[in-house]
Coordinates of N, CA and C in Angstrom, one line a residue:
M251 N 0.8 -0.8 -0.4 CA -0.2 0.2 0.0 C 0.9 0.8 -0.1
F252 N 0.5 2.1 -0.6 CA 1.5 3.4 -0.9 C 1.1 4.3 0.6
K253 N 2.3 4.8 1.3 CA 2.7 5.4 2.6 C 1.6 6.5 2.3
G254 N 1.4 6.9 1.5 CA 0.2 8.4 1.4 C -0.9 8.3 1.6
I255 N -1.6 6.9 0.8 CA -3.0 6.5 1.2 C -3.2 6.0 2.6
Y256 N -1.9 5.1 3.1 CA -2.4 4.6 4.6 C -2.4 5.9 5.4
T257 N -1.2 6.8 5.4 CA -1.3 8.0 6.4 C -2.8 8.9 6.6
A258 N -3.5 9.0 4.8 CA -4.8 9.7 4.8 C -5.4 8.6 5.5
A259 N -5.7 7.6 5.2 CA -6.9 6.5 5.5 C -6.9 6.4 7.3
S260 N -5.6 6.6 7.7 CA -5.4 6.8 9.3 C -5.6 7.8 9.6
G261 N -5.4 9.0 8.9 CA -6.2 10.3 9.6 C -7.6 10.2 9.6
M262 N -8.1 9.8 8.5 CA -9.6 9.6 8.5 C -10.3 8.8 9.3
L263 N -9.4 8.0 9.6 CA -10.0 7.1 10.7 C -10.3 7.8 12.1
S264 N -9.3 8.6 12.4 CA -9.2 8.8 13.7 C -10.2 10.0 13.5
D265 N -10.1 11.0 12.8 CA -11.0 12.0 12.6 C -12.4 11.7 13.0
D266 N -12.9 10.5 12.1 CA -14.2 9.7 11.9 C -14.5 9.6 13.5
L267 N -13.7 9.3 14.2 CA -14.0 8.6 15.9 C -14.0 10.0 16.8
K268 N -13.3 10.6 16.3 CA -13.5 12.5 16.8 C -14.4 12.9 16.6
M269 N -15.1 12.9 15.3 CA -16.4 13.5 15.4 C -17.6 12.9 16.0
D270 N -17.3 11.6 16.0 CA -18.1 10.9 16.7 C -18.5 11.3 18.5
I271 N -17.2 11.7 18.4 CA -17.0 11.8 20.0 C -17.7 13.5 20.4
V272 N -17.3 14.0 19.3 CA -17.5 15.7 19.2 C -19.2 15.8 19.1
T273 N -19.7 15.2 18.3 CA -21.2 15.1 18.0 C -22.0 14.3 19.5
N274 N -21.4 13.4 20.2 CA -22.1 12.8 21.6 C -22.3 14.4 22.7
N275 N -21.0 14.6 22.3 CA -20.4 15.7 23.4 C -21.9 16.7 23.3
L276 N -22.1 17.4 22.5 CA -22.9 18.6 21.7 C -24.0 17.8 21.7
A277 N -24.5 17.0 21.7 CA -25.9 16.3 21.6 C -26.6 16.2 23.2
N278 N -25.2 16.0 24.2 CA -25.7 15.8 25.4 C -25.0 17.5 26.2
I279 N -25.3 18.4 25.3 CA -24.7 19.7 26.1 C -25.5 19.9 27.2
N280 N -27.1 19.6 27.3 CA -27.8 20.2 28.4 C -28.0 19.0 29.2
T281 N -27.8 18.1 28.9 CA -27.8 16.7 29.5 C -27.7 16.6 31.2
N282 N -28.6 17.1 32.3 CA -27.7 16.9 33.8 C -26.9 16.0 33.7
G283 N -25.5 16.3 34.6 CA -25.0 15.4 35.1 C -23.5 14.9 33.8
Y284 N -24.0 15.2 32.4 CA -23.1 14.7 31.3 C -21.7 15.4 31.6
K285 N -20.8 14.2 31.3 CA -19.6 14.4 31.3 C -19.0 14.2 29.9
Q286 N -17.8 15.5 29.5 CA -17.8 15.7 28.2 C -16.4 14.5 28.3
A287 N -16.5 13.7 26.6 CA -15.7 12.6 26.4 C -14.8 13.5 25.3
I288 N -13.0 13.4 26.0 CA -11.8 13.7 25.3 C -11.2 13.0 24.6
I289 N -10.8 13.0 22.9 CA -9.9 11.8 22.6 C -8.6 12.5 22.4
T290 N -7.9 11.3 22.9 CA -6.4 11.3 22.6 C -5.7 11.2 21.8
Q291 N -5.0 11.3 20.4 CA -4.1 10.6 19.3 C -2.7 10.9 19.6
E292 N -1.9 10.3 19.0 CA -0.6 10.6 18.7 C -0.2 9.9 17.3
S293 N 1.0 10.5 17.0 CA 1.2 10.1 15.3 C 2.0 8.3 16.1
F294 N 1.7 7.6 14.5 CA 2.5 6.2 15.1 C 4.0 6.5 15.4
A295 N 4.7 7.5 14.4 CA 6.3 7.3 15.0 C 6.1 7.6 15.9
A296 N 5.3 8.4 16.8 CA 5.3 8.8 18.4 C 5.0 7.4 18.9
R297 N 4.7 6.8 18.6 CA 4.3 5.1 19.3 C 5.6 4.4 19.1
M298 N 6.3 4.4 18.2 CA 6.8 3.3 17.9 C 8.7 3.7 17.9
T299 N 8.4 5.2 18.9 CA 10.3 5.7 19.5 C 10.6 4.5 19.9
D300 N 10.1 3.4 20.9 CA 11.0 2.6 21.7 C 11.1 1.4 21.2
K301 N 10.3 1.5 19.3 CA 10.7 0.1 18.6 C 12.4 0.5 18.0
M302 N 12.8 -0.9 17.6 CA 14.4 -0.8 17.1 C 14.4 -0.9 15.7
Y303 N 13.0 -0.4 15.0 CA 13.1 -0.7 13.3 C 13.6 0.7 12.5
A304 N 14.4 0.6 11.4 CA 14.8 1.4 10.7 C 13.5 2.6 10.1
H305 N 12.1 1.6 9.9 CA 10.9 2.3 9.2 C 10.0 2.6 10.4
Y306 N 9.6 3.3 10.4 CA 8.4 4.1 11.1 C 7.5 4.1 10.7
P307 N 6.2 3.6 10.6 CA 5.0 3.7 10.0 C 4.3 5.2 10.0
E308 N 3.8 5.8 9.2 CA 3.4 7.0 9.3 C 2.0 7.5 9.6
G309 N 1.1 8.3 10.0 CA -0.2 8.6 9.8 C -0.6 8.5 11.7
V310 N -1.6 8.6 12.2 CA -2.2 9.0 13.5 C -2.9 7.8 13.9
V311 N -2.8 7.2 15.2 CA -3.4 6.4 15.8 C -4.3 6.9 17.0
V312 N -5.9 6.5 17.2 CA -6.3 7.1 18.8 C -6.0 6.1 19.9
R313 N -5.4 7.0 20.6 CA -4.7 6.0 22.0 C -6.4 6.4 22.5
G314 N -6.9 6.7 22.8 CA -8.1 6.3 23.3 C -8.7 7.8 23.8
S315 N -10.1 7.3 24.5 CA -10.8 8.7 25.1 C -11.2 8.5 26.4
S316 N -11.1 10.0 27.1 CA -11.6 9.9 28.5 C -12.6 11.0 28.7
T317 N -12.8 10.8 30.3 CA -13.9 11.5 30.5 C -13.8 12.9 31.3
N318 N -14.3 14.2 31.4 CA -13.8 15.1 31.7 C -14.4 15.0 33.1
F319 N -13.9 15.0 33.8 CA -14.9 14.7 35.2 C -15.2 16.4 35.9
E320 N -14.6 17.6 35.3 CA -14.4 18.9 36.2 C -15.8 19.1 36.5
D321 N -16.5 20.0 37.5 CA -17.4 20.2 37.5 C -18.1 21.4 36.5
G322 N -19.4 21.3 36.2 CA -19.9 21.7 35.1 C -20.6 23.0 36.1
N323 N -21.2 23.8 34.8 CA -22.2 25.0 35.8 C -23.0 24.8 36.5
L324 N -23.5 25.2 37.5 CA -24.7 25.0 38.5 C -25.8 26.1 38.0
V325 N -27.2 25.3 38.0 CA -28.3 25.7 37.4 C -29.3 25.5 38.0
A326 N -30.1 27.1 38.6 CA -31.1 26.8 39.4 C -32.4 26.2 38.7
T327 N -33.0 25.6 39.3 CA -34.2 25.0 39.4 C -35.3 25.3 40.1
E328 N -36.8 24.9 39.7 CA -37.6 25.5 40.7 C -38.3 24.2 41.3
A329 N -37.3 23.0 41.0 CA -37.9 21.7 41.6 C -37.3 21.9 42.8
N330 N -37.6 21.0 43.9 CA -37.4 21.0 45.6 C -36.4 19.7 45.4
L331 N -36.5 18.8 44.7 CA -35.8 17.8 44.7 C -34.4 17.6 43.8
D332 N -34.2 19.0 43.1 CA -33.0 19.0 41.8 C -32.2 19.0 43.2
I333 N -30.6 18.3 43.1 CA -29.8 18.7 43.7 C -28.4 18.2 42.8
A334 N -27.4 18.9 43.3 CA -26.3 18.8 42.1 C -25.1 18.3 43.5
L335 N -23.9 17.9 42.8 CA -22.8 17.5 43.0 C -22.1 18.4 43.1
A336 N -21.5 19.4 44.1 CA -20.2 20.4 43.8 C -18.8 19.7 44.1
S337 N -19.0 18.5 44.1 CA -17.6 17.7 44.6 C -17.6 16.6 44.0
P338 N -16.4 15.5 43.9 CA -16.3 14.5 43.3 C -17.0 13.7 43.8
G339 N -18.0 12.7 42.9 CA -19.1 11.5 43.8 C -20.1 11.4 42.2
F340 N -20.9 11.0 42.7 CA -21.8 10.1 42.4 C -22.7 9.4 43.3
F341 N -24.2 9.5 42.4 CA -25.3 9.3 42.7 C -25.1 7.8 42.5
T342 N -25.9 6.3 43.8 CA -26.0 5.1 43.0 C -27.4 4.7 42.9
I343 N -27.9 4.3 41.5 CA -28.9 4.0 41.3 C -28.7 2.5 41.2
E344 N -30.5 2.0 41.2 CA -30.4 0.5 41.0 C -31.2 0.9 39.7
K345 N -30.7 0.1 38.7 CA -31.0 0.1 37.2 C -30.8 -1.3 37.1
N346 N -32.1 -2.2 36.2 CA -31.8 -4.0 36.2 C -31.1 -5.0 37.2
Q347 N -31.5 -4.3 38.1 CA -31.1 -5.2 39.4 C -29.7 -5.3 39.9
T348 N -28.7 -4.4 39.3 CA -27.5 -3.9 39.7 C -27.3 -2.5 39.9
N349 N -26.2 -2.0 40.2 CA -25.9 -0.5 40.9 C -25.4 0.0 39.7
K350 N -25.4 1.6 39.2 CA -25.3 2.1 38.6 C -24.8 3.1 39.1
Y351 N -24.0 4.6 38.4 CA -23.6 5.6 39.3 C -24.4 7.1 37.8
T352 N -24.7 7.8 38.6 CA -24.7 9.2 37.8 C -24.5 10.3 38.7
R353 N -24.3 11.5 37.9 CA -24.3 12.9 38.3 C -25.4 13.5 38.2
N354 N -26.7 12.8 37.5 CA -27.8 13.8 37.1 C -28.6 13.9 38.7
G355 N -28.8 15.3 39.0 CA -29.6 15.2 40.4 C -31.1 15.7 40.6
A356 N -31.3 15.4 38.9 CA -32.9 15.8 38.9 C -33.6 14.4 39.8
L357 N -34.3 14.7 40.7 CA -35.0 13.6 41.5 C -36.5 13.7 41.8
Q358 N -37.1 12.6 42.0 CA -38.6 12.7 42.5 C -38.6 11.9 43.3
I359 N -40.5 12.0 43.7 CA -40.8 11.0 44.9 C -41.4 9.7 43.8
D360 N -41.5 8.8 44.1 CA -42.2 7.6 43.3 C -43.6 7.2 43.9
E361 N -44.3 6.5 43.4 CA -45.9 6.3 44.0 C -45.4 5.4 45.4
N362 N -44.0 4.7 45.3 CA -44.0 3.9 46.5 C -43.1 4.7 47.7
G363 N -43.2 6.1 47.3 CA -42.4 6.9 48.7 C -40.4 7.2 48.2
F364 N -40.0 6.2 47.2 CA -38.9 6.2 47.2 C -38.4 7.0 46.3
L365 N -36.9 7.9 46.3 CA -36.5 8.9 45.8 C -36.0 8.3 44.5
V366 N -36.0 8.8 43.1 CA -36.2 8.0 42.3 C -35.6 9.2 41.1
T367 N -34.6 8.6 39.7 CA -34.5 9.9 38.9 C -35.6 10.3 38.1
K368 N -35.5 11.4 37.3 CA -36.9 11.9 36.9 C -36.7 10.5 35.3
T369 N -35.8 10.4 35.2 CA -35.6 9.8 33.9 C -35.4 8.4 34.2
G370 N -36.0 7.6 33.8 CA -36.0 5.9 33.9 C -37.0 5.5 35.3
N371 N -36.7 6.4 36.6 CA -37.4 6.4 37.6 C -36.5 4.7 38.6
H372 N -35.1 5.2 38.6 CA -34.3 4.3 39.1 C -34.2 4.9 40.4
K373 N -34.0 3.7 41.3 CA -34.1 4.1 43.2 C -32.8 4.8 43.1
I374 N -32.3 5.6 44.0 CA -31.4 6.6 44.4 C -30.9 5.3 45.8
L375 N -30.2 5.0 45.7 CA -29.6 3.7 47.0 C -28.7 5.2 47.9
G376 N -28.9 4.5 49.0 CA -28.0 4.9 50.3 C -27.3 4.0 51.0
H377 N -26.8 4.1 52.1 CA -26.0 2.8 52.5 C -26.5 1.6 53.0
G378 N -28.1 1.9 53.1 CA -28.8 0.8 53.7 C -29.7 0.2 52.7
G379 N -29.8 0.8 51.4 CA -30.8 0.4 50.2 C -31.5 1.8 49.5
P380 N -32.3 1.4 48.8 CA -33.3 2.4 48.6 C -33.4 3.6 49.6
I381 N -33.7 4.9 49.3 CA -33.9 6.0 49.9 C -35.4 6.1 49.6

Protein backbone atom coordinates (compact mmCIF):
# COMPACT_ATOMS: atom_id res chain seq x y z
CA MET A 1 0.00 0.00 0.00
CA PHE A 2 1.26 3.50 -0.71
CA LYS A 3 2.47 5.34 2.40
CA GLY A 4 0.45 8.42 1.48
CA ILE A 5 -2.80 6.49 1.22
CA TYR A 6 -2.16 4.74 4.53
CA THR A 7 -1.36 8.05 6.22
CA ALA A 8 -4.51 9.66 4.82
CA ALA A 9 -6.68 6.67 5.74
CA SER A 10 -5.42 6.59 9.33
CA GLY A 11 -6.10 10.32 9.63
CA MET A 12 -9.64 9.90 8.28
CA LEU A 13 -10.41 7.04 10.67
CA SER A 14 -9.05 9.03 13.58
CA ASP A 15 -11.05 12.12 12.58
CA ASP A 16 -14.19 9.99 12.17
CA LEU A 17 -13.91 8.81 15.77
CA LYS A 18 -13.16 12.35 16.93
CA MET A 19 -16.33 13.60 15.17
CA ASP A 20 -18.39 10.84 16.85
CA ILE A 21 -17.16 11.98 20.25
CA VAL A 22 -17.71 15.69 19.50
CA THR A 23 -21.22 14.91 18.20
CA ASN A 24 -22.04 12.99 21.38
CA ASN A 25 -20.69 15.84 23.52
CA LEU A 26 -22.84 18.37 21.64
CA ALA A 27 -25.94 16.18 21.77
CA ASN A 28 -25.62 15.96 25.56
CA ILE A 29 -24.63 19.55 26.27
CA ASN A 30 -27.85 20.16 28.24
CA THR A 31 -28.09 16.70 29.81
CA ASN A 32 -27.95 16.90 33.61
CA GLY A 33 -24.75 15.36 34.94
CA TYR A 34 -23.24 14.62 31.51
CA LYS A 35 -19.45 14.64 31.42
CA GLN A 36 -17.51 15.55 28.28
CA ALA A 37 -15.51 12.84 26.54
CA ILE A 38 -12.03 13.74 25.30
CA ILE A 39 -10.09 11.88 22.59
CA THR A 40 -6.33 11.44 22.63
CA GLN A 41 -4.34 10.93 19.42
CA GLU A 42 -0.69 10.46 18.60
CA SER A 43 1.36 9.80 15.51
CA PHE A 44 2.49 6.28 14.71
CA ALA A 45 6.07 7.51 14.73
CA ALA A 46 5.74 8.81 18.29
CA ARG A 47 4.18 5.53 19.38
CA MET A 48 6.93 3.46 17.79
CA THR A 49 9.95 5.38 19.11
CA ASP A 50 10.74 2.61 21.57
CA LYS A 51 10.96 0.04 18.75
CA MET A 52 14.21 -0.84 17.03
CA TYR A 53 13.01 -0.66 13.41
CA ALA A 54 14.63 1.44 10.73
CA HIS A 55 11.22 2.31 9.22
CA TYR A 56 8.45 3.84 11.29
CA PRO A 57 4.89 3.80 9.99
CA GLU A 58 3.27 7.14 9.34
CA GLY A 59 -0.16 8.47 10.21
CA VAL A 60 -2.07 8.80 13.45
CA VAL A 61 -3.63 6.40 15.90
CA VAL A 62 -6.29 6.99 18.53
CA ARG A 63 -4.83 6.26 21.96
CA GLY A 64 -8.22 6.33 23.60
CA SER A 65 -10.80 8.57 25.11
CA SER A 66 -11.28 9.80 28.63
CA THR A 67 -13.97 11.59 30.58
CA ASN A 68 -13.61 15.14 31.84
CA PHE A 69 -14.81 15.00 35.46
CA GLU A 70 -14.49 18.73 36.15
CA ASP A 71 -17.59 20.30 37.68
CA GLY A 72 -19.91 21.95 35.18
CA ASN A 73 -22.01 25.04 35.74
CA LEU A 74 -24.69 24.77 38.39
CA VAL A 75 -28.13 25.86 37.19
CA ALA A 76 -30.91 26.76 39.62
CA THR A 77 -34.26 25.04 39.05
CA GLU A 78 -37.66 25.42 40.70
CA ALA A 79 -37.84 21.70 41.56
CA ASN A 80 -37.50 21.04 45.31
CA LEU A 81 -35.81 17.66 44.79
CA ASP A 82 -33.21 18.75 42.22
CA ILE A 83 -29.75 18.51 43.77
CA ALA A 84 -26.23 18.96 42.40
CA LEU A 85 -22.91 17.44 43.35
CA ALA A 86 -20.38 20.24 43.70
CA SER A 87 -17.55 17.81 44.35
CA PRO A 88 -16.29 14.51 42.97
CA GLY A 89 -18.71 11.67 43.41
CA PHE A 90 -21.80 10.02 42.02
CA PHE A 91 -25.30 9.02 43.05
CA THR A 92 -25.75 5.26 43.16
CA ILE A 93 -28.90 4.09 41.41
CA GLU A 94 -30.54 0.71 40.96
CA LYS A 95 -30.97 -0.19 37.30
CA ASN A 96 -31.85 -3.68 36.04
CA GLN A 97 -31.02 -5.21 39.45
CA THR A 98 -27.48 -3.76 39.36
CA ASN A 99 -25.88 -0.65 40.82
CA LYS A 100 -25.06 2.13 38.35
CA TYR A 101 -23.66 5.61 38.90
CA THR A 102 -24.91 9.02 37.77
CA ARG A 103 -24.38 12.69 38.48
CA ASN A 104 -27.88 13.60 37.30
CA GLY A 105 -29.57 15.18 40.32
CA ALA A 106 -33.04 15.66 38.78
CA LEU A 107 -35.02 13.57 41.26
CA GLN A 108 -38.61 12.87 42.25
CA ILE A 109 -40.60 10.69 44.65
CA ASP A 110 -42.29 7.66 43.07
CA GLU A 111 -45.71 6.21 43.95
CA ASN A 112 -44.11 3.98 46.61
CA GLY A 113 -42.31 6.87 48.34
CA PHE A 114 -38.82 6.13 47.00
CA LEU A 115 -36.45 8.81 45.75
CA VAL A 116 -35.92 8.11 42.03
CA THR A 117 -34.44 9.74 38.94
CA LYS A 118 -36.82 11.73 36.75
CA THR A 119 -35.55 9.85 33.72
CA GLY A 120 -36.13 6.15 34.05
CA ASN A 121 -37.43 6.11 37.64
CA HIS A 122 -34.29 4.40 38.92
CA LYS A 123 -34.14 4.24 42.73
CA ILE A 124 -31.48 6.32 44.47
CA LEU A 125 -29.52 4.08 46.83
CA GLY A 126 -28.16 5.00 50.25
CA HIS A 127 -25.99 2.94 52.60
CA GLY A 128 -28.92 0.71 53.56
CA GLY A 129 -30.64 0.43 50.19
CA PRO A 130 -33.25 2.55 48.38
CA ILE A 131 -33.97 5.96 49.92
